[in-house]
Short mmCIF file of C-alpha atoms and ligand atoms in Angstrom, two decimals:
data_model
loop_
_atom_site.label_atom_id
_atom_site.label_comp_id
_atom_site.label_asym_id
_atom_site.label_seq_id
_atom_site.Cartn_x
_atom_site.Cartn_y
_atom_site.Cartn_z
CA UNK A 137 20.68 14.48 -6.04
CA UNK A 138 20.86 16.42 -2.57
CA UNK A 139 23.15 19.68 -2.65
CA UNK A 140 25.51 19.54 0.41
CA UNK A 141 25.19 22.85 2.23
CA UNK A 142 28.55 24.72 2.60
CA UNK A 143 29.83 23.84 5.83
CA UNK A 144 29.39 25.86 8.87
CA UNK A 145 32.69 26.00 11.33
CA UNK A 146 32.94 27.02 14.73
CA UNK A 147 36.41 27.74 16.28
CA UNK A 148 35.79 26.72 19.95
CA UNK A 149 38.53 29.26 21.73
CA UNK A 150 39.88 33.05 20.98
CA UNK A 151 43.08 33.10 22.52
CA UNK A 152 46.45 33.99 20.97
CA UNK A 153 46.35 31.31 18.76
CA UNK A 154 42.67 30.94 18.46
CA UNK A 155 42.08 34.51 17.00
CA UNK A 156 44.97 34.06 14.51
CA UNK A 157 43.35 30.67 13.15
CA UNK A 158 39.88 32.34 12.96
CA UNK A 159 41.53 35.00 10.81
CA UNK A 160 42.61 32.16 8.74
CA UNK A 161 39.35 29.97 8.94
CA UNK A 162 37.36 33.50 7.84
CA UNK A 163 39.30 34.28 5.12
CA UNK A 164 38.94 31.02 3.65
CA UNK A 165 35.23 30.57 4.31
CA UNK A 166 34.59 33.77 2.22
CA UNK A 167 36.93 32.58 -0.57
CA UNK A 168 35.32 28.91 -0.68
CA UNK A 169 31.88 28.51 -1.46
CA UNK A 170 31.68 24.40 0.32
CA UNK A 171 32.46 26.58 3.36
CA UNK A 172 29.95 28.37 5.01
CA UNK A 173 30.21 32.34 5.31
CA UNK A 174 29.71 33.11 8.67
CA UNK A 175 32.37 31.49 11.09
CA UNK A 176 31.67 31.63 14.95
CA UNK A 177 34.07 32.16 17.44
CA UNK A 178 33.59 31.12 20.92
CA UNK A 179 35.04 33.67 23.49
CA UNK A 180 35.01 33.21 26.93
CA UNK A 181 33.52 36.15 28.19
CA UNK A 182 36.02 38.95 29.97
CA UNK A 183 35.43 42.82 30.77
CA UNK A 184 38.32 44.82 28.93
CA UNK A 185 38.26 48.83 30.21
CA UNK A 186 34.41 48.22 30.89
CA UNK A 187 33.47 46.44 27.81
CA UNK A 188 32.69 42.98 26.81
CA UNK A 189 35.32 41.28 24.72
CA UNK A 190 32.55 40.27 22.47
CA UNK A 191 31.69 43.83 21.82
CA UNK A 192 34.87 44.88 21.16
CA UNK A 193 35.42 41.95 18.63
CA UNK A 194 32.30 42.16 16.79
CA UNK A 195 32.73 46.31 16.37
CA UNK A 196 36.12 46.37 15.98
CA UNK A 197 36.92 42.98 14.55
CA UNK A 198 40.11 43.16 16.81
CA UNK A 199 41.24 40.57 19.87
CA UNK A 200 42.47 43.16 21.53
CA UNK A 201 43.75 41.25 24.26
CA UNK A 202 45.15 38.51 22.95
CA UNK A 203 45.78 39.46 19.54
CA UNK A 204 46.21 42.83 19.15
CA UNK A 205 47.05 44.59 15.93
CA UNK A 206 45.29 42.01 13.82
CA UNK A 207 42.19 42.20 12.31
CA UNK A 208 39.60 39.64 11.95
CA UNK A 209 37.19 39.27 8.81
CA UNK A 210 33.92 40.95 9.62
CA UNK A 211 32.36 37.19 9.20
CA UNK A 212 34.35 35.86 11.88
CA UNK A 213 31.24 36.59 15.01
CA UNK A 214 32.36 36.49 18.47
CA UNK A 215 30.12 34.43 20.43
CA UNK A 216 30.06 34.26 24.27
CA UNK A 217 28.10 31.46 25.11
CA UNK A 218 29.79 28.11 23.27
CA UNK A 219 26.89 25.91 22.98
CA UNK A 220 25.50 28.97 20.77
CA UNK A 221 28.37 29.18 18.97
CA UNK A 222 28.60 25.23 18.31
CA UNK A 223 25.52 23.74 18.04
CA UNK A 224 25.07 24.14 13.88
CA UNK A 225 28.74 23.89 13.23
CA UNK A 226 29.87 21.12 10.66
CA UNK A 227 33.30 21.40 12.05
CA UNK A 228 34.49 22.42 15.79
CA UNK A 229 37.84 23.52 15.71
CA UNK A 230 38.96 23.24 19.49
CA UNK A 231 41.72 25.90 20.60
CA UNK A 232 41.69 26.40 24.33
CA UNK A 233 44.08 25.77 26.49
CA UNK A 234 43.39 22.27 27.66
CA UNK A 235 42.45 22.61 31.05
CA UNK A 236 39.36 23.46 30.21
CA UNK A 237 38.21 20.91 27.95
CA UNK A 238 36.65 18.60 29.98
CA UNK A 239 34.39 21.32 31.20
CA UNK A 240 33.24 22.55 27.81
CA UNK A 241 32.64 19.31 26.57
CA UNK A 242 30.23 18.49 29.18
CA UNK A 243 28.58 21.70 28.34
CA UNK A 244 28.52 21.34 24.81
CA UNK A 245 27.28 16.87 24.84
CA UNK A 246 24.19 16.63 23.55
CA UNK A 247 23.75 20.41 22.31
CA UNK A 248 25.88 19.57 18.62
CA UNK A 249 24.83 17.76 15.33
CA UNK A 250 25.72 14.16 16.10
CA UNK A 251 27.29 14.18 12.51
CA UNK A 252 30.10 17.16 13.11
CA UNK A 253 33.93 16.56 13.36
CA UNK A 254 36.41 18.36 15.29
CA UNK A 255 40.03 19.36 14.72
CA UNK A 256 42.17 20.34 18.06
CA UNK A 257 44.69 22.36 17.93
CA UNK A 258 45.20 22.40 22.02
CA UNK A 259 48.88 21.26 22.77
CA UNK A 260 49.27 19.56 26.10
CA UNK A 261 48.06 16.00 27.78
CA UNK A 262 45.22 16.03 30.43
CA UNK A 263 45.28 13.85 33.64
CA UNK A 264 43.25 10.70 33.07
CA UNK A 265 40.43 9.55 35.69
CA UNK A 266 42.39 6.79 37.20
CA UNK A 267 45.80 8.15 36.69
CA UNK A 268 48.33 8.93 33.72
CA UNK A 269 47.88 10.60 30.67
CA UNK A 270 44.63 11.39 28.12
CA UNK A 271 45.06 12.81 24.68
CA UNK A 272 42.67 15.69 24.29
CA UNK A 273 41.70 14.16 20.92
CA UNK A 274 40.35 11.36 22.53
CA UNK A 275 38.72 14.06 25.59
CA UNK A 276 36.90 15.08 22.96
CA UNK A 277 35.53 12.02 21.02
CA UNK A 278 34.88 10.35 23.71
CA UNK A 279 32.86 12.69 25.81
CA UNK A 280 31.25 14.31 22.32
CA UNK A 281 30.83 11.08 20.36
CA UNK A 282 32.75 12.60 17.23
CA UNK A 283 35.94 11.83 15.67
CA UNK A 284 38.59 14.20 16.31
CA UNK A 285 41.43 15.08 13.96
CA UNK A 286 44.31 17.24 15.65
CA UNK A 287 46.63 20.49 13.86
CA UNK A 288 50.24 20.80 15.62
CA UNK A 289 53.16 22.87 14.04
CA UNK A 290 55.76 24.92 14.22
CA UNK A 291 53.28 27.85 14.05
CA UNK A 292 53.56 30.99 16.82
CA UNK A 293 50.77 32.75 16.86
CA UNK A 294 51.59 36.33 16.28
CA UNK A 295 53.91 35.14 13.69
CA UNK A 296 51.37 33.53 11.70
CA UNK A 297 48.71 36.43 11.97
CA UNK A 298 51.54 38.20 10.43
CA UNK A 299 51.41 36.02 7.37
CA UNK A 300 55.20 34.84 7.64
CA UNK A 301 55.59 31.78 5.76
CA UNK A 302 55.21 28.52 7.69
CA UNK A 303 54.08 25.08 7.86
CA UNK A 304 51.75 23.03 10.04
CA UNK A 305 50.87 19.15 10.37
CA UNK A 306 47.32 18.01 10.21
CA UNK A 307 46.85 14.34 11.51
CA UNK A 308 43.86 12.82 10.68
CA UNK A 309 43.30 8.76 10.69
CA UNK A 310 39.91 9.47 8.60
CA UNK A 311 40.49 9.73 4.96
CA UNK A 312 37.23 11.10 4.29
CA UNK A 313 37.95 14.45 6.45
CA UNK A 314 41.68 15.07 5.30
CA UNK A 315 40.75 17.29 2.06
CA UNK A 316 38.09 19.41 3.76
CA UNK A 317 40.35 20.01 6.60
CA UNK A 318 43.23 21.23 4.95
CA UNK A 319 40.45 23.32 2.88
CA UNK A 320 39.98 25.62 6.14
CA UNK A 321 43.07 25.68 7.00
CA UNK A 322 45.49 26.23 4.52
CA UNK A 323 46.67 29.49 2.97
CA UNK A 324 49.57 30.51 0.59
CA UNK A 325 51.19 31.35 4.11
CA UNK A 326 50.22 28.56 6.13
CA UNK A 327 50.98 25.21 4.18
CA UNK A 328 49.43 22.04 5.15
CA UNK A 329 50.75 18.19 5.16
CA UNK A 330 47.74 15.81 6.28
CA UNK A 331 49.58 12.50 7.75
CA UNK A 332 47.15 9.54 9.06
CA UNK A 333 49.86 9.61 12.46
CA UNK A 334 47.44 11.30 14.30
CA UNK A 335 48.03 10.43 18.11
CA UNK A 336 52.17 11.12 17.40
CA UNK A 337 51.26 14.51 16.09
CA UNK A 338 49.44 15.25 18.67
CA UNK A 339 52.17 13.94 21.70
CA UNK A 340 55.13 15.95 19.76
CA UNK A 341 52.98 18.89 20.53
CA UNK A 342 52.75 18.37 24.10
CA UNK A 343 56.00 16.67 24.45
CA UNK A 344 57.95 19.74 23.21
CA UNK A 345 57.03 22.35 25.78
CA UNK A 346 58.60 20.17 28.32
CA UNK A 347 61.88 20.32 25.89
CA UNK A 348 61.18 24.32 25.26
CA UNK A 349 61.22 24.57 29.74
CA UNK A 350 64.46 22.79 29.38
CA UNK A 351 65.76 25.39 26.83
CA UNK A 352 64.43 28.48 28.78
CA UNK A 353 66.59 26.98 31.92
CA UNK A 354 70.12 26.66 29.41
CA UNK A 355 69.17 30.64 28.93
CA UNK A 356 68.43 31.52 32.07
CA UNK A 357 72.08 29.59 33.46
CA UNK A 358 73.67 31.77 30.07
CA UNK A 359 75.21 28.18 29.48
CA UNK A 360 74.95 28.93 25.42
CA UNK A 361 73.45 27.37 21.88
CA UNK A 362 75.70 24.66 21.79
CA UNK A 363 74.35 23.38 25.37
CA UNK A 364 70.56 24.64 23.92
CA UNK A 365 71.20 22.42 20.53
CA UNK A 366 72.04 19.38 23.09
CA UNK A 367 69.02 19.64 25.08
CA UNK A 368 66.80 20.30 21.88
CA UNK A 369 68.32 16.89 20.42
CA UNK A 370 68.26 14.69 23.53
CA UNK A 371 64.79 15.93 24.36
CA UNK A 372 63.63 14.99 20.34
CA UNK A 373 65.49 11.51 21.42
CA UNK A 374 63.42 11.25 24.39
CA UNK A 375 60.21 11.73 22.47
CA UNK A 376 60.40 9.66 20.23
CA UNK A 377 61.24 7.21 23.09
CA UNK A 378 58.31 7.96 24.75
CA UNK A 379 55.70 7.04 21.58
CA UNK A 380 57.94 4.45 21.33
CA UNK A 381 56.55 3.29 24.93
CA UNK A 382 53.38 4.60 25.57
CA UNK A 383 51.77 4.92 21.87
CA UNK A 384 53.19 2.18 20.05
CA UNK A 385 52.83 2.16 16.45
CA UNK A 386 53.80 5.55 15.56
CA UNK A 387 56.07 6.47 12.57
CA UNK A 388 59.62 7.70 13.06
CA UNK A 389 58.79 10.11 9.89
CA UNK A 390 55.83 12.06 11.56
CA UNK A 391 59.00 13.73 13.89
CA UNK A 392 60.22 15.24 10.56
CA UNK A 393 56.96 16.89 10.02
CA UNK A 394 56.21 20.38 11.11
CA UNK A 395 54.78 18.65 14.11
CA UNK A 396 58.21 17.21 15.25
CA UNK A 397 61.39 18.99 14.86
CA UNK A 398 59.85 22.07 13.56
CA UNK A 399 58.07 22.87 16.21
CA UNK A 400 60.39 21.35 18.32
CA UNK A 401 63.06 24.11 17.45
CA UNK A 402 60.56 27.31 17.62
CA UNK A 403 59.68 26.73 20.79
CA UNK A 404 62.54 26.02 21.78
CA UNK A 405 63.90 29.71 20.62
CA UNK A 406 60.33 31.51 20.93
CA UNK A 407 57.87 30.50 23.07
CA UNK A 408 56.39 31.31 26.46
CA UNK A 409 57.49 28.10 27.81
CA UNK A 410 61.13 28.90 27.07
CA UNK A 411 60.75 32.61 28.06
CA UNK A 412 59.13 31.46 30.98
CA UNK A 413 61.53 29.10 32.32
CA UNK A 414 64.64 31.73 31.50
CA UNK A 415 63.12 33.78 34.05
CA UNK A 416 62.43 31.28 36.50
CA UNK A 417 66.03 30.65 36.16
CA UNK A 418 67.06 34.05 36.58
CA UNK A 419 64.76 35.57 39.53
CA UNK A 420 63.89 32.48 41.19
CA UNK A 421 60.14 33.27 41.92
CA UNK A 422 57.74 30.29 41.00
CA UNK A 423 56.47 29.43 37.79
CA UNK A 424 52.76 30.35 38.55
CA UNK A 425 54.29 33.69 39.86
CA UNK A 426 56.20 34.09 36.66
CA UNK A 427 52.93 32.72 34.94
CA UNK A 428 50.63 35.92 36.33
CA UNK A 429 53.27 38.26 35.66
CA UNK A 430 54.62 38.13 32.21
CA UNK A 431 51.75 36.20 30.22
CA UNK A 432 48.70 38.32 30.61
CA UNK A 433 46.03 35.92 31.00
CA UNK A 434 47.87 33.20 28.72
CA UNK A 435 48.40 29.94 30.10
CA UNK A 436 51.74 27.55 30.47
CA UNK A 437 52.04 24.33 29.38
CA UNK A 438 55.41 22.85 29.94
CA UNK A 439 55.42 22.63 33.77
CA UNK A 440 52.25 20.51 34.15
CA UNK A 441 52.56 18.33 30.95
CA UNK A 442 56.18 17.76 32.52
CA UNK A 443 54.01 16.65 35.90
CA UNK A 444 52.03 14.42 34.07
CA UNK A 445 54.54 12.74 32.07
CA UNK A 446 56.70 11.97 34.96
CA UNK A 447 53.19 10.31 36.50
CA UNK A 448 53.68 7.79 33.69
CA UNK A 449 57.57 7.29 33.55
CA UNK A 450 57.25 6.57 37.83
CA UNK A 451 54.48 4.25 36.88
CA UNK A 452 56.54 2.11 34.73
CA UNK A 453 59.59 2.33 36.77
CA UNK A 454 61.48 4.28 33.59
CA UNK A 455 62.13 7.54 34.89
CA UNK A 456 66.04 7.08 34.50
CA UNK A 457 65.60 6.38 30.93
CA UNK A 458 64.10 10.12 30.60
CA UNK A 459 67.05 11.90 32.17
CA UNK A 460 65.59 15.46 31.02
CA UNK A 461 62.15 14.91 31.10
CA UNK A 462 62.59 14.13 34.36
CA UNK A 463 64.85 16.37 35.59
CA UNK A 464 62.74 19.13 34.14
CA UNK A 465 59.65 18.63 36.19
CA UNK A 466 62.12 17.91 39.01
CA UNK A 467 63.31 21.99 38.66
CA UNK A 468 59.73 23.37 37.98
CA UNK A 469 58.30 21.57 41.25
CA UNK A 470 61.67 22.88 43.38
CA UNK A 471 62.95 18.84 43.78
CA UNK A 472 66.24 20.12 42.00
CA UNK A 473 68.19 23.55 41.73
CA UNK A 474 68.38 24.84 38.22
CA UNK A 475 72.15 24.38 38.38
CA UNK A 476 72.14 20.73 38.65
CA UNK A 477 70.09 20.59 35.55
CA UNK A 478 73.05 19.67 33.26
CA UNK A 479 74.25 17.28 35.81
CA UNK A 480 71.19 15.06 35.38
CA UNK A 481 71.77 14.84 31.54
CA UNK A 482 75.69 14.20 31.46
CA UNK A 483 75.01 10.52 31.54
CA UNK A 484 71.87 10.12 29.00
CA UNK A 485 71.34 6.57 27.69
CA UNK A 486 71.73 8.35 24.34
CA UNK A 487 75.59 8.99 25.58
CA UNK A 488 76.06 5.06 26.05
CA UNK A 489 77.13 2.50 24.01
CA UNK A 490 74.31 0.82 22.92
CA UNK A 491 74.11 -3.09 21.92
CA UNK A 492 72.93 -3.23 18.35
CA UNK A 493 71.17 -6.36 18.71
CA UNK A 494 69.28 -5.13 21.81
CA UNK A 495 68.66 -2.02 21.06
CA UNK A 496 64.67 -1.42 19.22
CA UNK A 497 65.52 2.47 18.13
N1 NAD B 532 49.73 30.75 21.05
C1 NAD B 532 50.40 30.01 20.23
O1 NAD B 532 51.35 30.46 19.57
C2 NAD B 532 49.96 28.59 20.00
C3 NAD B 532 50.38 27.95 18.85
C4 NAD B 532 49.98 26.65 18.64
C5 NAD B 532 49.15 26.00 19.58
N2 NAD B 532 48.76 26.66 20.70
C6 NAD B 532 47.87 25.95 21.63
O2 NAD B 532 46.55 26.44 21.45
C7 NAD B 532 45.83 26.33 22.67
C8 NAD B 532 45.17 27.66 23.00
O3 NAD B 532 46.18 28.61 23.17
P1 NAD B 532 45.94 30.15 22.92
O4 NAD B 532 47.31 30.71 22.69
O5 NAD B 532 44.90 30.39 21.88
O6 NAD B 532 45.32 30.60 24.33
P2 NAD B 532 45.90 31.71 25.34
O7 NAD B 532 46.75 31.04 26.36
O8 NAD B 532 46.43 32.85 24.55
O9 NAD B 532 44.59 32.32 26.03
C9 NAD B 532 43.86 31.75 27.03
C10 NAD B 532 42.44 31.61 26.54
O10 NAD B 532 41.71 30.87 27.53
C11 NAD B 532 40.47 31.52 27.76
N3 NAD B 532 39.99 31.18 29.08
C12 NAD B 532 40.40 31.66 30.28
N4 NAD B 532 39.70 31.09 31.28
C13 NAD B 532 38.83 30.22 30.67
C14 NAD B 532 37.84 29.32 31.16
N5 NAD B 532 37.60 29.18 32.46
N6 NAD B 532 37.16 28.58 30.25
C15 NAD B 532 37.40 28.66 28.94
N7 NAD B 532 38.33 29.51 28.41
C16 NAD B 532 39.03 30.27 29.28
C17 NAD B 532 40.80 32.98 27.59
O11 NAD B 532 39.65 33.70 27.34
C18 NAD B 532 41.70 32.92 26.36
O12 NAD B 532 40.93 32.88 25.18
C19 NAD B 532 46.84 25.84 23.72
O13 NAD B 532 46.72 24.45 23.86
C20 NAD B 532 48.17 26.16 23.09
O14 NAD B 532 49.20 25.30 23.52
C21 NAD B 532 49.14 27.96 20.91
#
């Protein structure tokens, strides 16, 4: 009988939230022996105080720009060129922020075994050739030629390098790749619930930091957490309407995950979209100058998934029946002033009385 070699994982990013899943992914590879040792970590090559970021990871075993205070296992090996880092991994975990994916997966076609899977854990929809929406999911299998499972949760970064309890959602359609997914993943931390939902796990993740811009503008106006709970539930409402729509199929359950209102609510409270939009709110320069200023290199998601939603609610002539989604890419692109914001939600569908006999949700 052949012996399977351990598997060999490369996480494809080394952000905020990339460096704090390699410090997971490391520590488990060492503690499981189906796991290969050595874990490589793509990083996308930057000079900090006149050395390499690669250098300073693979001496110190510290991000130190994006995940400071943290150290990574001394397996975990920074690599700077990704088709280096990729081409023997078993499994590509992909954790960039997802404007760049189409670009690395042209450079990395061809260059991986033909047999590897991939897990994304990038939160946010790209713009499709043609118009409207792609899931970076299917980015990825389609330009790779591999099937792609995705990881979405309720799971801030620095919060989960600190090993504070929490949960995250693994949605893989694949039965076969479930077990040895949650296997690199989870920790007595970091607990993990495989549903076979995948494409509504992934759209709650994106789908949320439109809801979490929304929330940053209620702070920003000082309007208070019963306005804030409002938003958060009308926005949930308005996702589920939108799989409802555009991804037909999905179960109403997967929202209850750590994917759905979970996440839903810590981004809401803690992320940089919500931060973010507070201060767009409050000193009225633009989000891409807010963007350079208080994020140090990170990227934001809310404003352009926001832009790419709407692309597909104008399409289908349904942008009245997503009050807030709309108006929230309305404010971020200066259509509307932040003070009409509440205006545009007064009236939601979910405030009317609805015809049982109609009405599908
Ligand atoms: N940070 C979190 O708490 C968190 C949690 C869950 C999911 N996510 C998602 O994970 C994904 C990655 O986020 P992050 O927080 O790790 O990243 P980040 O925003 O902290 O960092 C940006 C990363 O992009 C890299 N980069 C910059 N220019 C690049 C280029 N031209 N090509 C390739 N890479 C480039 C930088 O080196 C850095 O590693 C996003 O989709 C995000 O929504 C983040």
């Amino acid at each position: 009988m052949a012996c399977t070699a351990p598997k060999k994982v490369c996480i494809v990013g080394s952000g905020n939230w990339g460096s704090a899943i390699a410090k997971i992914v490391g520590t488990n590879a060492l503690r499981q022996k189906h796991i290969d040792d050595r874990v490589t970590m793509y990083v996308y090559e930057e000079m900090i105080n006149g050395k390499k970021l690669t250098e300073i990871i693979n001496e110190q075993h510290e991000n130190v720009k994006y995940l400071p205070g943290h150290k990574l296992p001394p397996n975990v090996v920074a690599v700077p060129d990704v088709v280096d880092a990729a081409k023997d991994a078993d499994i590509l975990v992909f954790v960039i922020p997802h404007q760049f994916i189409r670009t690395l997966c042209s450079t990395l076609l061809g260059k991986i075994k033909p047999n590897a899977i991939a897990l994304s854990l990038i939160k946010g929809f790209d713009r499709a050739e043609g118009g409207g929406i792609d899931l970076i999911s299917h980015i990825i299998t389609r330009h790779l030629k591999i099937p792609c499972a995705v990881l979405m949760g309720a799971n801030l970064a620095n919060e989960v390098a600190d090993e504070n309890f929490c949960e995250t959602t693994i949605g893989c359609k694949d039965v076969r790749f479930g077990p040895l997914l949650r296997d690199i993943i989870q920790t007595d931390y970091f607990r993990v619930v495989v549903v076979d939902d995948e494409d509504t796990v992934e759209v709650c993740g994106a789908l949320k930091n439109i809801v979490a811009c929304g929330a940053g503008f209620v702070d920003g106006l000082g309007l208070g957490d019963n306005t804030k709970a409002a938003v958060i539930r009308l926005g949930l409402m308005e996702m589920v309407k939108f799989v409802d729509v555009f991804y037909p199929g999905g179960k109403l359950s997967t929202f209850f995950e750590s994917c759905g209102v979970a996440d839903l609510i810590t981004t809401c409270y803690g992320g940089r979209n919500r931060k973010v939009s507070e201060a767009f709110v409050k000193t009225g320069k633009s989000i891409k100058e807010l963007e350079d200023e208080m994020l140090n290199g990170q990227k934001l998601q809310g404003p352009f998934t926001a832009e790419e939603v709407n692309y597909m609610l104008k399409n289908k002539s349904m942008e009245d029946k997503f009050p807030l989604f709309t108006a929230i890419h309305k404010i971020c692109t200066g259509q509307l002033r932040p003070a009409g914001f509440i205006d545009c939600i007064r009236n939601h569908p979910e405030h009317m009385v609805k015809n049982p006999e109609t009405e599908s949700i």
